[in-house]
XYZ file of C-alpha atoms in Angstrom:
738
model
C -34.771 -9.968 -18.262
C -36.546 -7.112 -16.379
C -34.805 -6.144 -13.275
C -37.550 -4.013 -11.778
C -40.392 -1.713 -12.662
C -41.426 1.687 -11.372
C -40.696 5.223 -12.718
C -37.492 3.961 -14.224
C -37.538 0.781 -16.182
C -34.307 -1.160 -16.241
C -33.673 -4.293 -18.588
C -30.796 -6.505 -19.035
C -30.577 -8.840 -21.871
C -27.927 -11.703 -21.714
C -27.531 -15.340 -21.707
C -28.699 -16.912 -18.369
C -25.288 -18.415 -18.071
C -23.570 -15.031 -18.102
C -25.989 -13.422 -15.614
C -25.364 -16.320 -13.370
C -21.727 -15.598 -13.014
C -21.105 -14.005 -9.571
C -19.164 -10.850 -10.773
C -21.855 -10.044 -13.369
C -24.680 -10.563 -10.879
C -23.104 -8.320 -8.412
C -22.540 -5.541 -11.147
C -26.047 -5.874 -12.438
C -27.149 -5.308 -8.781
C -24.985 -2.264 -8.583
C -26.651 -0.812 -11.760
C -29.999 -1.576 -10.284
C -29.113 0.463 -7.188
C -27.729 3.394 -9.257
C -30.953 3.548 -11.366
C -32.954 3.649 -8.267
C -30.843 6.520 -6.857
C -30.992 8.489 -10.094
C -33.638 11.256 -10.763
C -36.987 10.075 -12.116
C -37.194 11.021 -15.908
C -38.998 7.931 -16.927
C -36.276 6.953 -19.358
C -35.777 3.202 -19.840
C -32.267 1.717 -19.564
C -31.773 -1.273 -21.671
C -28.505 -3.255 -21.415
C -27.372 -5.885 -23.635
C -24.473 -8.113 -22.631
C -22.202 -10.527 -24.291
C -18.876 -12.141 -23.250
C -16.557 -13.966 -25.391
C -15.916 -16.591 -22.713
C -19.673 -17.335 -22.449
C -20.566 -17.987 -26.061
C -18.770 -18.903 -29.118
C -21.306 -17.184 -31.230
C -21.519 -13.301 -31.115
C -25.067 -12.047 -31.390
C -25.900 -10.146 -34.492
C -25.007 -6.593 -34.391
C -22.612 -7.036 -31.423
C -19.091 -5.395 -31.621
C -16.513 -7.936 -31.654
C -15.233 -8.631 -27.993
C -11.567 -7.524 -27.264
C -9.059 -10.356 -26.997
C -7.240 -9.311 -23.912
C -8.696 -10.379 -20.477
C -10.696 -7.900 -18.388
C -11.651 -5.698 -21.419
C -14.854 -4.409 -23.024
C -16.343 -2.386 -25.913
C -19.351 -0.446 -25.068
C -21.645 1.748 -27.115
C -24.830 3.608 -26.351
C -27.833 4.930 -28.315
C -30.816 7.053 -27.110
C -34.026 7.284 -29.033
C -35.609 9.523 -26.579
C -37.541 6.789 -24.852
C -34.889 4.237 -24.246
C -31.202 4.521 -23.529
C -29.669 1.366 -25.013
C -26.214 0.123 -23.873
C -24.435 -2.695 -25.729
C -21.533 -4.351 -24.010
C -19.254 -6.752 -25.667
C -16.624 -7.982 -23.343
C -13.780 -10.526 -23.130
C -14.881 -12.126 -19.935
C -17.062 -11.699 -16.792
C -14.624 -9.116 -15.377
C -14.907 -6.991 -18.488
C -18.686 -7.101 -18.214
C -18.591 -6.089 -14.595
C -16.209 -3.193 -15.299
C -18.544 -1.809 -17.953
C -21.526 -2.087 -15.815
C -19.799 -0.261 -12.815
C -18.664 2.396 -15.181
C -22.465 2.901 -15.943
C -22.920 3.184 -12.274
C -20.186 5.869 -11.940
C -21.630 7.963 -14.701
C -25.172 7.761 -13.256
C -23.879 8.772 -9.655
C -21.916 11.728 -11.112
C -24.993 13.064 -13.044
C -27.840 11.717 -10.907
C -29.586 10.613 -13.859
C -29.673 7.744 -16.389
C -29.102 10.244 -19.177
C -25.568 10.936 -17.659
C -24.323 7.692 -19.152
C -24.310 9.512 -22.401
C -26.355 9.161 -25.610
C -23.555 8.260 -28.283
C -20.687 6.611 -26.220
C -18.073 4.595 -28.042
C -15.813 3.370 -25.447
C -13.132 0.560 -25.388
C -11.264 -0.291 -22.267
C -8.386 -2.799 -21.680
C -5.917 -3.329 -18.636
C -2.203 -2.104 -18.831
C -1.091 -5.076 -16.436
C -2.825 -8.354 -15.212
C -2.295 -7.706 -11.572
C -3.743 -4.677 -9.670
C -3.694 -5.247 -5.959
C -4.609 -3.773 -2.651
C -3.116 -5.238 0.501
C -4.603 -4.837 3.928
C -3.004 -6.210 7.094
C -4.410 -7.595 10.380
C -2.002 -5.830 12.550
C -3.562 -6.052 16.029
C -6.524 -7.615 17.729
C -7.622 -4.373 19.474
C -7.999 -2.308 16.414
C -8.515 -4.870 13.553
C -10.881 -7.473 15.001
C -13.857 -5.132 14.684
C -13.447 -4.589 10.890
C -12.430 -8.321 10.485
C -15.782 -9.579 11.731
C -18.109 -6.826 10.378
C -20.030 -7.891 7.363
C -21.203 -4.484 6.426
C -17.651 -3.090 6.379
C -16.643 -5.860 3.995
C -19.548 -5.297 1.599
C -19.060 -1.464 1.211
C -15.210 -1.744 1.204
C -14.963 -4.552 -1.330
C -17.606 -2.940 -3.605
C -15.569 0.276 -3.748
C -12.251 -1.733 -4.529
C -13.836 -3.731 -7.301
C -15.348 -0.666 -8.700
C -11.918 0.845 -9.141
C -10.822 -2.183 -11.108
C -8.514 -3.702 -8.408
C -8.535 -7.380 -9.225
C -6.592 -8.787 -6.323
C -7.264 -8.259 -2.652
C -4.357 -9.543 -0.185
C -5.211 -9.950 3.320
C -1.960 -10.165 5.328
C -1.650 -12.221 8.564
C 1.502 -12.215 10.487
C 3.139 -8.929 9.570
C 3.288 -7.224 12.935
C 6.592 -8.705 13.981
C 9.919 -9.542 12.243
C 11.268 -12.709 13.627
C 14.829 -12.390 14.678
C 14.818 -8.705 14.346
C 16.054 -7.808 17.841
C 13.746 -5.444 19.611
C 10.911 -6.340 17.380
C 11.114 -9.979 18.503
C 11.858 -9.504 22.089
C 8.830 -7.079 22.470
C 6.455 -9.237 20.695
C 3.002 -9.071 22.582
C -0.087 -8.989 20.372
C 0.453 -12.370 18.382
C -3.292 -12.669 17.613
C -3.408 -14.337 14.072
C 0.210 -13.837 13.607
C 0.759 -17.794 13.619
C -2.758 -17.970 12.182
C -3.608 -21.829 12.233
C -4.443 -22.328 15.947
C -6.587 -19.247 15.899
C -8.720 -20.665 13.051
C -9.112 -24.518 13.834
C -7.708 -27.640 15.507
C -5.473 -29.802 13.366
C -6.159 -33.517 13.824
C -3.274 -35.379 15.429
C -1.622 -32.226 16.815
C -2.449 -30.676 20.263
C -1.510 -27.249 19.176
C -3.735 -24.338 20.416
C -3.563 -20.651 21.055
C -3.884 -19.954 24.825
C -7.286 -18.168 25.559
C -8.800 -19.127 22.254
C -11.692 -21.602 22.331
C -13.255 -23.500 19.571
C -16.158 -21.032 19.416
C -13.797 -18.216 18.820
C -11.846 -20.429 16.297
C -15.115 -21.107 14.350
C -16.016 -17.384 14.273
C -12.452 -16.538 12.976
C -12.636 -19.170 10.251
C -16.072 -18.156 9.287
C -15.025 -14.464 9.012
C -12.111 -15.342 6.797
C -14.208 -17.542 4.644
C -16.818 -14.726 4.282
C -14.074 -12.299 3.253
C -12.740 -14.756 0.709
C -16.072 -15.500 -0.947
C -17.168 -11.817 -0.995
C -13.978 -10.789 -2.647
C -14.342 -13.373 -5.261
C -18.064 -12.635 -5.883
C -17.088 -9.137 -6.999
C -14.524 -10.536 -9.605
C -11.366 -10.097 -7.475
C -8.761 -12.720 -6.646
C -8.196 -13.322 -2.978
C -4.573 -13.596 -1.917
C -3.947 -14.774 1.745
C -0.697 -13.548 3.204
C 0.866 -15.884 5.623
C 3.648 -13.810 6.630
C 4.743 -15.524 9.745
C 5.373 -19.208 10.731
C 7.022 -18.491 14.135
C 5.041 -19.878 17.194
C 7.424 -18.053 19.603
C 9.400 -14.922 18.979
C 12.105 -15.995 21.485
C 14.117 -13.195 23.057
C 12.018 -13.139 26.094
C 8.829 -12.101 24.249
C 5.591 -12.374 26.268
C 2.769 -13.214 23.856
C -0.847 -12.303 24.508
C -1.904 -15.845 23.342
C 1.045 -18.268 23.733
C 0.918 -21.164 21.354
C 1.000 -24.290 23.249
C 1.412 -28.071 22.279
C 4.261 -27.339 19.743
C 7.925 -27.313 19.651
C 10.986 -27.603 17.205
C 10.423 -31.259 16.669
C 6.659 -30.986 15.485
C 6.745 -27.497 13.964
C 7.194 -28.297 10.323
C 4.742 -31.340 10.374
C 2.170 -29.069 12.208
C 2.555 -26.222 9.666
C 2.348 -28.610 6.644
C -0.921 -30.244 7.917
C -2.380 -26.980 9.031
C -1.812 -25.385 5.649
C -3.546 -28.374 3.908
C -6.445 -27.945 6.493
C -6.715 -24.336 5.733
C -7.007 -24.898 2.028
C -9.538 -27.657 2.398
C -11.506 -25.504 4.811
C -11.770 -22.477 2.419
C -11.200 -23.888 -1.129
C -11.824 -20.435 -2.695
C -8.464 -19.008 -1.759
C -6.817 -18.135 -5.012
C -3.287 -17.550 -3.878
C -0.807 -17.481 -1.037
C 1.902 -14.966 -0.180
C 4.760 -16.285 2.015
C 7.643 -14.382 3.675
C 10.434 -16.991 3.280
C 13.504 -15.209 4.666
C 14.233 -15.535 8.500
C 11.931 -12.749 9.525
C 8.915 -15.036 8.645
C 9.950 -17.364 11.434
C 12.193 -19.958 9.721
C 15.806 -20.334 10.287
C 17.502 -20.208 7.021
C 19.816 -23.256 7.768
C 16.659 -25.403 7.758
C 14.355 -23.366 5.464
C 14.858 -25.641 2.326
C 13.187 -28.623 4.030
C 10.349 -26.442 5.575
C 9.373 -24.586 2.367
C 9.724 -27.713 0.170
C 7.066 -29.447 2.214
C 4.954 -26.406 2.404
C 4.875 -25.936 -1.287
C 3.957 -29.562 -1.650
C 1.182 -29.052 0.596
C -0.121 -26.351 -1.716
C 0.436 -28.406 -4.765
C -1.485 -31.339 -2.997
C -4.454 -29.049 -2.592
C -5.211 -30.141 -6.233
C -6.103 -26.907 -7.731
C -4.230 -24.066 -9.515
C -2.919 -21.461 -7.038
C -0.672 -18.454 -7.210
C 2.387 -18.741 -4.767
C 3.874 -15.511 -4.268
C 7.252 -15.177 -2.287
C 8.114 -11.885 -0.670
C 11.400 -11.563 -2.526
C 13.846 -10.612 0.058
C 16.288 -13.525 0.473
C 14.740 -15.605 -2.262
C 17.412 -17.687 -3.999
C 17.606 -20.416 -6.734
C 16.902 -23.306 -4.313
C 13.581 -21.752 -3.214
C 12.369 -21.049 -6.833
C 13.228 -24.673 -7.739
C 11.132 -25.853 -4.811
C 8.218 -23.839 -6.367
C 8.243 -26.051 -9.481
C 5.328 -28.279 -8.694
C 2.028 -29.002 -10.246
C -0.778 -26.700 -9.608
C 1.579 -23.740 -8.433
C 1.747 -20.634 -10.402
C 5.024 -19.130 -8.957
C 5.731 -15.375 -8.435
C 7.796 -13.114 -6.297
C 6.752 -9.750 -4.936
C 9.475 -7.119 -5.075
C 9.768 -4.034 -2.711
C 9.283 -1.146 -5.080
C 10.936 1.636 -2.952
C 12.149 -0.372 0.156
C 9.203 -0.223 2.508
C 8.175 3.162 1.540
C 6.349 5.242 -1.271
C 8.702 6.713 -3.822
C 8.811 8.423 -7.316
C 7.015 6.700 -10.155
C 10.070 5.062 -11.812
C 12.251 2.205 -11.124
C 15.543 2.986 -9.362
C 18.770 2.845 -11.418
C 20.673 1.544 -8.309
C 20.269 0.722 -4.592
C 22.088 1.928 -1.521
C 25.612 0.725 -0.940
C 24.274 -0.479 2.396
C 22.417 -3.177 0.613
C 25.275 -4.022 -1.443
C 27.737 -4.601 1.323
C 28.930 -8.268 1.421
C 29.044 -9.554 4.989
C 31.098 -12.688 6.170
C 29.981 -15.444 8.384
C 32.405 -14.314 10.886
C 30.853 -10.846 10.932
C 27.439 -12.331 11.649
C 28.568 -14.934 14.200
C 27.454 -18.623 14.015
C 24.011 -18.194 15.642
C 23.015 -15.308 13.342
C 24.538 -16.918 10.388
C 22.242 -20.127 10.910
C 19.373 -17.712 11.342
C 19.741 -15.395 8.406
C 22.841 -16.520 6.571
C 21.333 -16.810 3.066
C 19.717 -13.405 3.192
C 22.370 -11.399 4.821
C 25.520 -13.193 3.254
C 24.436 -13.937 -0.358
C 21.137 -12.206 -1.091
C 21.426 -8.912 0.807
C 20.686 -6.896 -2.412
C 17.185 -8.270 -2.611
C 16.038 -6.038 0.239
C 14.422 -3.711 -2.253
C 14.206 -3.221 -6.006
C 14.257 -5.813 -8.736
C 17.515 -7.255 -7.712
C 18.429 -9.994 -10.170
C 14.884 -11.317 -10.746
C 14.340 -9.711 -14.322
C 16.272 -12.372 -16.347
C 14.559 -12.894 -19.683
C 13.882 -16.621 -19.583
C 12.334 -16.598 -16.145
C 9.365 -18.734 -15.296
C 8.599 -16.525 -12.392
C 5.937 -13.911 -12.214
C 6.847 -10.635 -10.639
C 4.829 -8.237 -8.887
C 5.931 -4.847 -7.442
C 4.573 -3.915 -3.935
C 4.418 -0.280 -2.887
C 4.778 -0.198 0.909
C 3.212 2.392 3.164
C 6.082 3.669 5.160
C 6.268 7.143 3.743
C 2.777 8.331 4.234
C 0.640 6.210 6.605
C -1.897 8.818 7.683
C -2.342 11.776 5.562
C -4.389 11.956 2.459
C -2.639 11.312 -0.921
C -3.902 11.934 -4.272
C -1.940 12.844 -7.519
C -3.162 11.765 -10.939
C 0.278 12.243 -12.431
C 2.038 10.051 -9.989
C -0.694 7.460 -10.214
C -0.340 7.465 -14.004
C 3.301 6.929 -13.497
C 2.891 3.983 -11.180
C 0.502 2.585 -13.653
C 2.986 2.836 -16.653
C 5.904 1.468 -14.503
C 3.858 -1.570 -13.074
C 4.901 -3.701 -16.115
C 8.464 -2.920 -15.998
C 10.662 -5.733 -17.364
C 7.546 -7.819 -18.034
C 6.162 -7.609 -14.418
C 2.579 -8.640 -13.988
C 1.688 -5.465 -11.938
C 1.667 -3.682 -8.760
C 0.134 -4.099 -5.272
C -0.449 -1.205 -2.991
C -0.270 -1.300 0.830
C -3.440 0.785 1.782
C -3.552 3.873 4.094
C -3.443 3.175 7.781
C -1.827 -0.174 6.917
C 0.089 -0.853 10.217
C -2.251 0.895 12.604
C -2.113 -0.723 16.002
C 0.769 -2.831 15.059
C 2.959 -4.635 17.696
C 0.524 -4.388 20.538
C 0.101 -0.674 20.191
C -3.447 -0.679 19.359
C -6.265 0.295 21.816
C -10.070 -0.662 21.322
C -11.797 2.003 19.412
C -8.745 4.003 18.471
C -8.073 2.825 14.966
C -9.788 5.922 13.789
C -6.985 8.639 14.241
C -9.457 11.629 14.817
C -10.421 13.080 18.104
C -13.802 14.734 17.299
C -16.922 12.697 16.417
C -17.714 14.797 13.432
C -14.524 13.883 11.842
C -14.342 10.178 12.975
C -15.433 7.521 10.555
C -15.149 4.356 12.900
C -14.923 1.188 10.762
C -15.458 3.412 7.664
C -12.135 5.069 8.087
C -11.141 3.922 4.559
C -13.612 6.330 3.174
C -11.279 9.281 3.867
C -9.018 7.755 1.199
C -11.504 6.956 -1.621
C -9.765 9.364 -3.801
C -6.407 7.611 -3.214
C -7.828 4.104 -3.929
C -9.685 5.474 -7.079
C -6.513 6.912 -8.629
C -4.404 3.873 -7.761
C -7.115 1.322 -9.133
C -8.345 3.166 -12.347
C -4.806 4.580 -13.437
C -3.268 1.168 -12.771
C -5.926 -0.291 -14.964
C -5.551 2.402 -17.626
C -2.745 5.039 -17.051
C -4.265 7.030 -20.005
C -7.717 7.110 -18.549
C -9.569 10.583 -18.971
C -9.481 13.037 -16.114
C -13.288 12.726 -15.946
C -12.527 9.362 -14.394
C -11.649 11.104 -11.100
C -13.148 14.465 -11.483
C -16.717 13.277 -11.425
C -15.865 11.916 -7.846
C -14.251 15.102 -6.795
C -17.285 17.060 -7.852
C -19.660 14.715 -6.066
C -17.553 14.795 -2.856
C -16.536 18.493 -2.737
C -18.913 20.302 -5.023
C -17.548 23.789 -6.221
C -14.221 23.174 -4.393
C -13.397 20.016 -6.598
C -10.925 21.682 -8.932
C -9.054 23.239 -6.041
C -8.936 20.006 -4.114
C -7.428 18.301 -7.102
C -5.013 21.244 -7.520
C -3.913 21.191 -4.000
C -3.683 17.340 -3.499
C -1.676 16.701 -6.602
C 1.585 18.745 -5.811
C 1.397 18.092 -1.999
C 1.122 14.414 -2.705
C 4.614 14.560 -4.489
C 6.468 15.994 -1.501
C 6.959 12.915 0.612
C 7.635 10.429 -2.069
C 10.480 12.810 -3.303
C 11.714 13.147 0.160
C 11.801 9.493 0.576
C 13.890 8.754 -2.548
C 16.322 11.605 -1.890
C 16.794 11.133 1.868
C 16.971 7.458 2.666
C 18.220 6.939 6.246
C 16.347 3.576 6.588
C 14.718 1.013 4.369
C 12.558 0.091 7.192
C 9.092 1.494 7.600
C 9.233 1.068 11.322
C 12.393 3.428 11.633
C 11.734 5.986 8.835
C 8.472 7.727 8.859
C 8.794 10.995 6.864
C 5.253 12.038 7.646
C 6.227 12.187 11.287
C 10.002 12.493 11.041
C 12.281 11.229 13.604
C 15.008 13.701 13.441
C 18.429 12.972 12.020
C 20.743 15.884 12.842
C 22.840 17.942 10.640
C 25.417 18.543 13.368
C 27.793 15.777 13.934
C 28.222 16.950 17.613
C 24.645 15.641 18.361
C 24.469 12.098 19.120
C 21.837 10.076 17.230
C 21.662 6.372 16.842
C 18.130 5.851 15.795
C 19.107 5.081 12.138
C 22.566 3.591 13.037
C 21.328 0.021 12.256
C 20.370 0.897 8.687
C 22.636 3.662 7.273
C 26.398 4.209 7.341
C 26.003 8.049 8.150
C 25.326 9.375 11.546
C 24.244 12.852 10.285
C 22.143 14.229 7.481
C 25.048 15.197 5.312
C 26.108 11.591 4.252
C 22.692 9.920 4.037
C 22.246 8.092 0.719
C 19.446 8.291 -1.670
C 17.349 5.145 -2.418
C 18.808 5.629 -5.966
C 22.319 6.983 -5.479
C 23.228 6.795 -9.146
C 20.575 9.535 -9.745
C 20.564 11.571 -6.474
C 23.564 13.049 -4.749
C 23.840 12.981 -0.943
C 24.600 16.482 0.527
C 28.303 15.593 1.263
C 28.828 14.180 -2.223
C 27.285 17.166 -3.882
C 29.218 19.696 -1.839
C 32.560 17.814 -2.398
C 31.907 17.841 -6.148
C 30.827 21.459 -6.262
C 33.844 22.748 -4.267
C 36.235 20.619 -6.585
C 34.398 22.139 -9.594
C 33.202 18.842 -11.302
C 29.575 18.170 -10.773
C 28.258 14.857 -11.891
C 25.019 14.430 -13.823
C 22.943 13.667 -10.676
C 20.140 15.399 -9.092
C 21.392 17.703 -6.257
C 19.914 18.376 -2.747
C 19.320 21.952 -3.893
C 17.276 20.766 -6.906
C 15.333 18.492 -4.522
C 14.672 21.420 -2.224
C 13.590 23.623 -4.997
C 11.101 20.924 -6.412
C 9.789 20.547 -2.706
C 9.406 24.307 -2.391
C 7.514 24.557 -5.798
C 5.104 21.823 -4.708
C 4.391 23.414 -1.371
C 3.880 26.795 -3.129
C 1.394 25.256 -5.529
C -0.297 23.442 -2.923
C -0.453 26.587 -0.710
C -1.903 28.666 -3.512
C -4.754 26.144 -4.156
C -5.426 25.780 -0.352
C -5.753 29.611 -0.390
C -8.497 29.430 -3.033
C -10.335 26.695 -1.393
C -9.862 27.440 2.355
C -13.231 29.067 2.819
C -15.321 26.395 1.060
C -13.369 23.577 2.744
C -13.541 25.137 6.144
C -17.215 25.508 5.841
C -17.789 22.156 4.229
C -18.484 18.660 5.489
C -16.273 16.427 7.470
C -14.254 15.260 4.506
C -13.588 18.692 3.196
C -12.103 19.653 6.686
C -9.996 16.383 6.784
C -8.522 17.496 3.442
C -7.802 21.024 4.606
C -5.972 19.861 7.768
C -3.820 17.324 5.781
C -3.027 19.826 3.165
C -1.860 22.364 5.897
C 0.391 19.682 7.362
C 1.845 18.572 4.138
C 2.714 22.148 3.261
C 4.717 22.483 6.522
C 6.347 19.163 5.937
C 7.487 20.528 2.751
C 8.906 23.731 4.030
C 10.805 21.628 6.792
C 12.367 19.183 4.448
C 13.269 21.747 1.785
C 14.876 23.863 4.561
C 16.723 21.086 6.066
C 18.203 20.068 2.628
C 19.269 23.629 2.148
C 20.715 24.040 5.768
C 22.626 20.822 5.290
C 24.111 21.993 2.036
C 25.183 25.240 3.819
C 26.682 23.423 6.689
C 28.700 21.033 4.491
C 30.162 24.089 2.618
C 31.233 25.627 5.970
C 33.004 22.371 6.938
C 34.666 22.346 3.350
C 35.598 26.025 3.139
C 35.434 27.487 6.718
C 33.530 30.501 5.267
C 31.260 31.951 8.126
C 28.466 32.973 5.727
C 27.706 29.334 5.170
C 27.113 28.514 8.879
C 25.176 31.627 9.377
C 22.927 30.410 6.528
C 22.793 26.942 7.844
C 21.595 28.235 11.141
C 18.944 30.498 9.784
C 17.626 27.962 7.215
C 17.334 25.368 9.992
C 15.556 27.613 12.197
C 12.935 28.410 9.586
C 12.645 24.667 8.866
C 12.036 23.931 12.540
C 9.476 26.643 12.702
C 7.492 25.227 9.760
C 7.592 21.767 11.408
C 6.517 23.337 14.817
C 3.543 24.778 12.971
C 2.235 21.303 12.345
C 1.595 20.956 16.060
C -0.984 23.786 16.014
C -2.655 22.459 12.795
C -3.108 18.937 14.266
C -4.018 19.880 17.804
C -7.557 18.699 18.614
C -7.821 17.076 15.209
C -5.512 14.074 15.512
C -5.174 11.890 18.631
C -2.130 12.703 20.559
C -0.973 8.898 20.175
C -1.040 7.830 16.714
C 0.221 4.471 17.055
C 1.559 2.292 14.107
C 4.037 0.200 16.332
C 5.799 0.356 19.621
C 9.151 2.140 18.979
C 9.788 5.761 19.052
C 9.500 6.310 15.263
C 6.148 4.473 14.967
C 3.934 6.295 17.271
C 3.253 9.544 18.992
C 2.424 12.949 17.579
C 4.479 15.746 15.710
C 5.701 17.450 19.024
C 7.709 14.478 20.196
C 10.363 15.323 17.608
C 10.756 19.050 18.550
C 13.311 18.544 21.343
C 15.758 16.604 19.144
C 15.389 19.267 16.479
C 16.146 21.885 19.010
C 19.417 20.149 19.905
C 20.621 20.049 16.447
C 19.929 23.824 15.937
C 21.645 24.628 19.260
C 24.624 22.575 18.231
C 25.008 24.565 15.023
C 24.568 27.957 16.875
C 27.321 26.820 19.348
C 29.637 25.807 16.619
C 28.917 29.163 14.779
C 29.427 31.291 17.976
């Protein structure tokens, strides 16, 4: 089949049945566009395709297709007039991956010949699930991209090219039902309890106040478009229904109150509405549910609710992946999943609600291992959250007890975005590590929450302010995801193949940054390791709405400074006693100093080792920034974005390393009374604070003064907001010294 004529000729030969498959047709269109964009040498590109799933008979001369799904073998030959590419794949995704690889090569070399004249390549995935999760966090900032067809075309094209095979659109994550302030302050509930924002359900008078049928139809049409466009590119569509509360109680004032529903009709309505949704958009591949109390269902009544909801999925009459957010999941819920047409799975928080190091922790915090009693919770809270808080508290993060050998349950790890929500991330070594660990214990794979994930959450969004930049030359508008293309590329390609050659990402860097490409790689790699390391070693909260290392809400070193911000989630009121997220491998400051003074150090990583690693990463990044500064400063907008983020990460590294060292010195002072230790603690903390204060000047006039990812202190604002609390801590140490 000839695709088009012109200076470049492009021919694809394959069975019509294969070319008619949507992912293959999409990928062929991508090749056609890449050929048009290439230089005009007159070379003919001839592609011959075969997929094992399309025909039982392999054409003569074809390499045998790989057996594993999403795999391909590719070879090329060049006779001077025609560049011939032969692709033998296991299935349509394998074909699409081979074709998009051709596109990437042509884009890198701006020529058909850049594909290569004697290629012998075989590719197969390391894990079967490679996902990206995007959240609808607030109507002000998210409705524009939700309804924009051009946004979805470009964004989904890029994700599919990086070999993600699952896209999870999460609804209902802005608020946590029953979680105190989060519920009482619930305001922007648009699409949180999604059904009445999408359609009316026959037999139920339920509606969202202020949303008419025209708006419902528009919302449903946009959701259906997203689903179909995702699948057209060979990705599964996973719809996250994270909330089934129609009212967050506690005096919450919703922007769109849900009317015509009450406790007596709630379950019946949800069951009917879920069935209606699956009939309206039959292309939905899977559903993710938050089944513990924060998803809106009191745990004293959850068995009946979820039994009926799972039955509604089963009754849809087609195979679907039902994924349970693992917090609070118990044997009864898993038993309820055993129904026809349901492929059960659970998604586990990899490093709580944060981005940690690329390994699976050997332990979890004592805070999550505490056994509470019903009396401690009180009768009302026990009815609300008893199963999760009394019996399954240890499922809050990590793999808990889900890795039994004879399980029927598929497992997927989810890497949350709490650590680094805003600044650019890009480290091939860590990305390889995540890829290699994604199949730990037989897990199916890994899902990443994308950058800017909770932007505008909890009613904090403002129209036109999702883009965090001030100046027009740095703003990307609805294309804000383009800043993070390198992040997506590393996550996707190295999750597919952790051993992928460096050219996989270096061709992108050359295209984006020109002569500065090598230095951009060299500066982003070490700087991207700083905050994940800080997160693992210093864990005052598992919650992403409380702990944001990127814009750190200060926990003091001095016990004389009153700080209750993290009190709900850690047993320590100061830096010295804060646990790691993996306390079997990382010592707290107090534990390390007690052991050091007693003369019997354990085989754990110490705070001083952590500080030294952070300093090394900051030094390496700073050296690379020095080499690239002139080119980046005079480069395009993306080069300047990289430079600013790198300068901020360097200073964050200096701050956290200094604070670890200062805390150790202060703990030694408390243990020994030696003045030199508190002198050192004061000096080190002053240097750390100076580094943090330097961020203010770097970010001024670049980032908005209000960077809103939520409505509490630790979710919004700007770096200067934390300086006063830091000054109080330093002042207290000086008073104690003097």
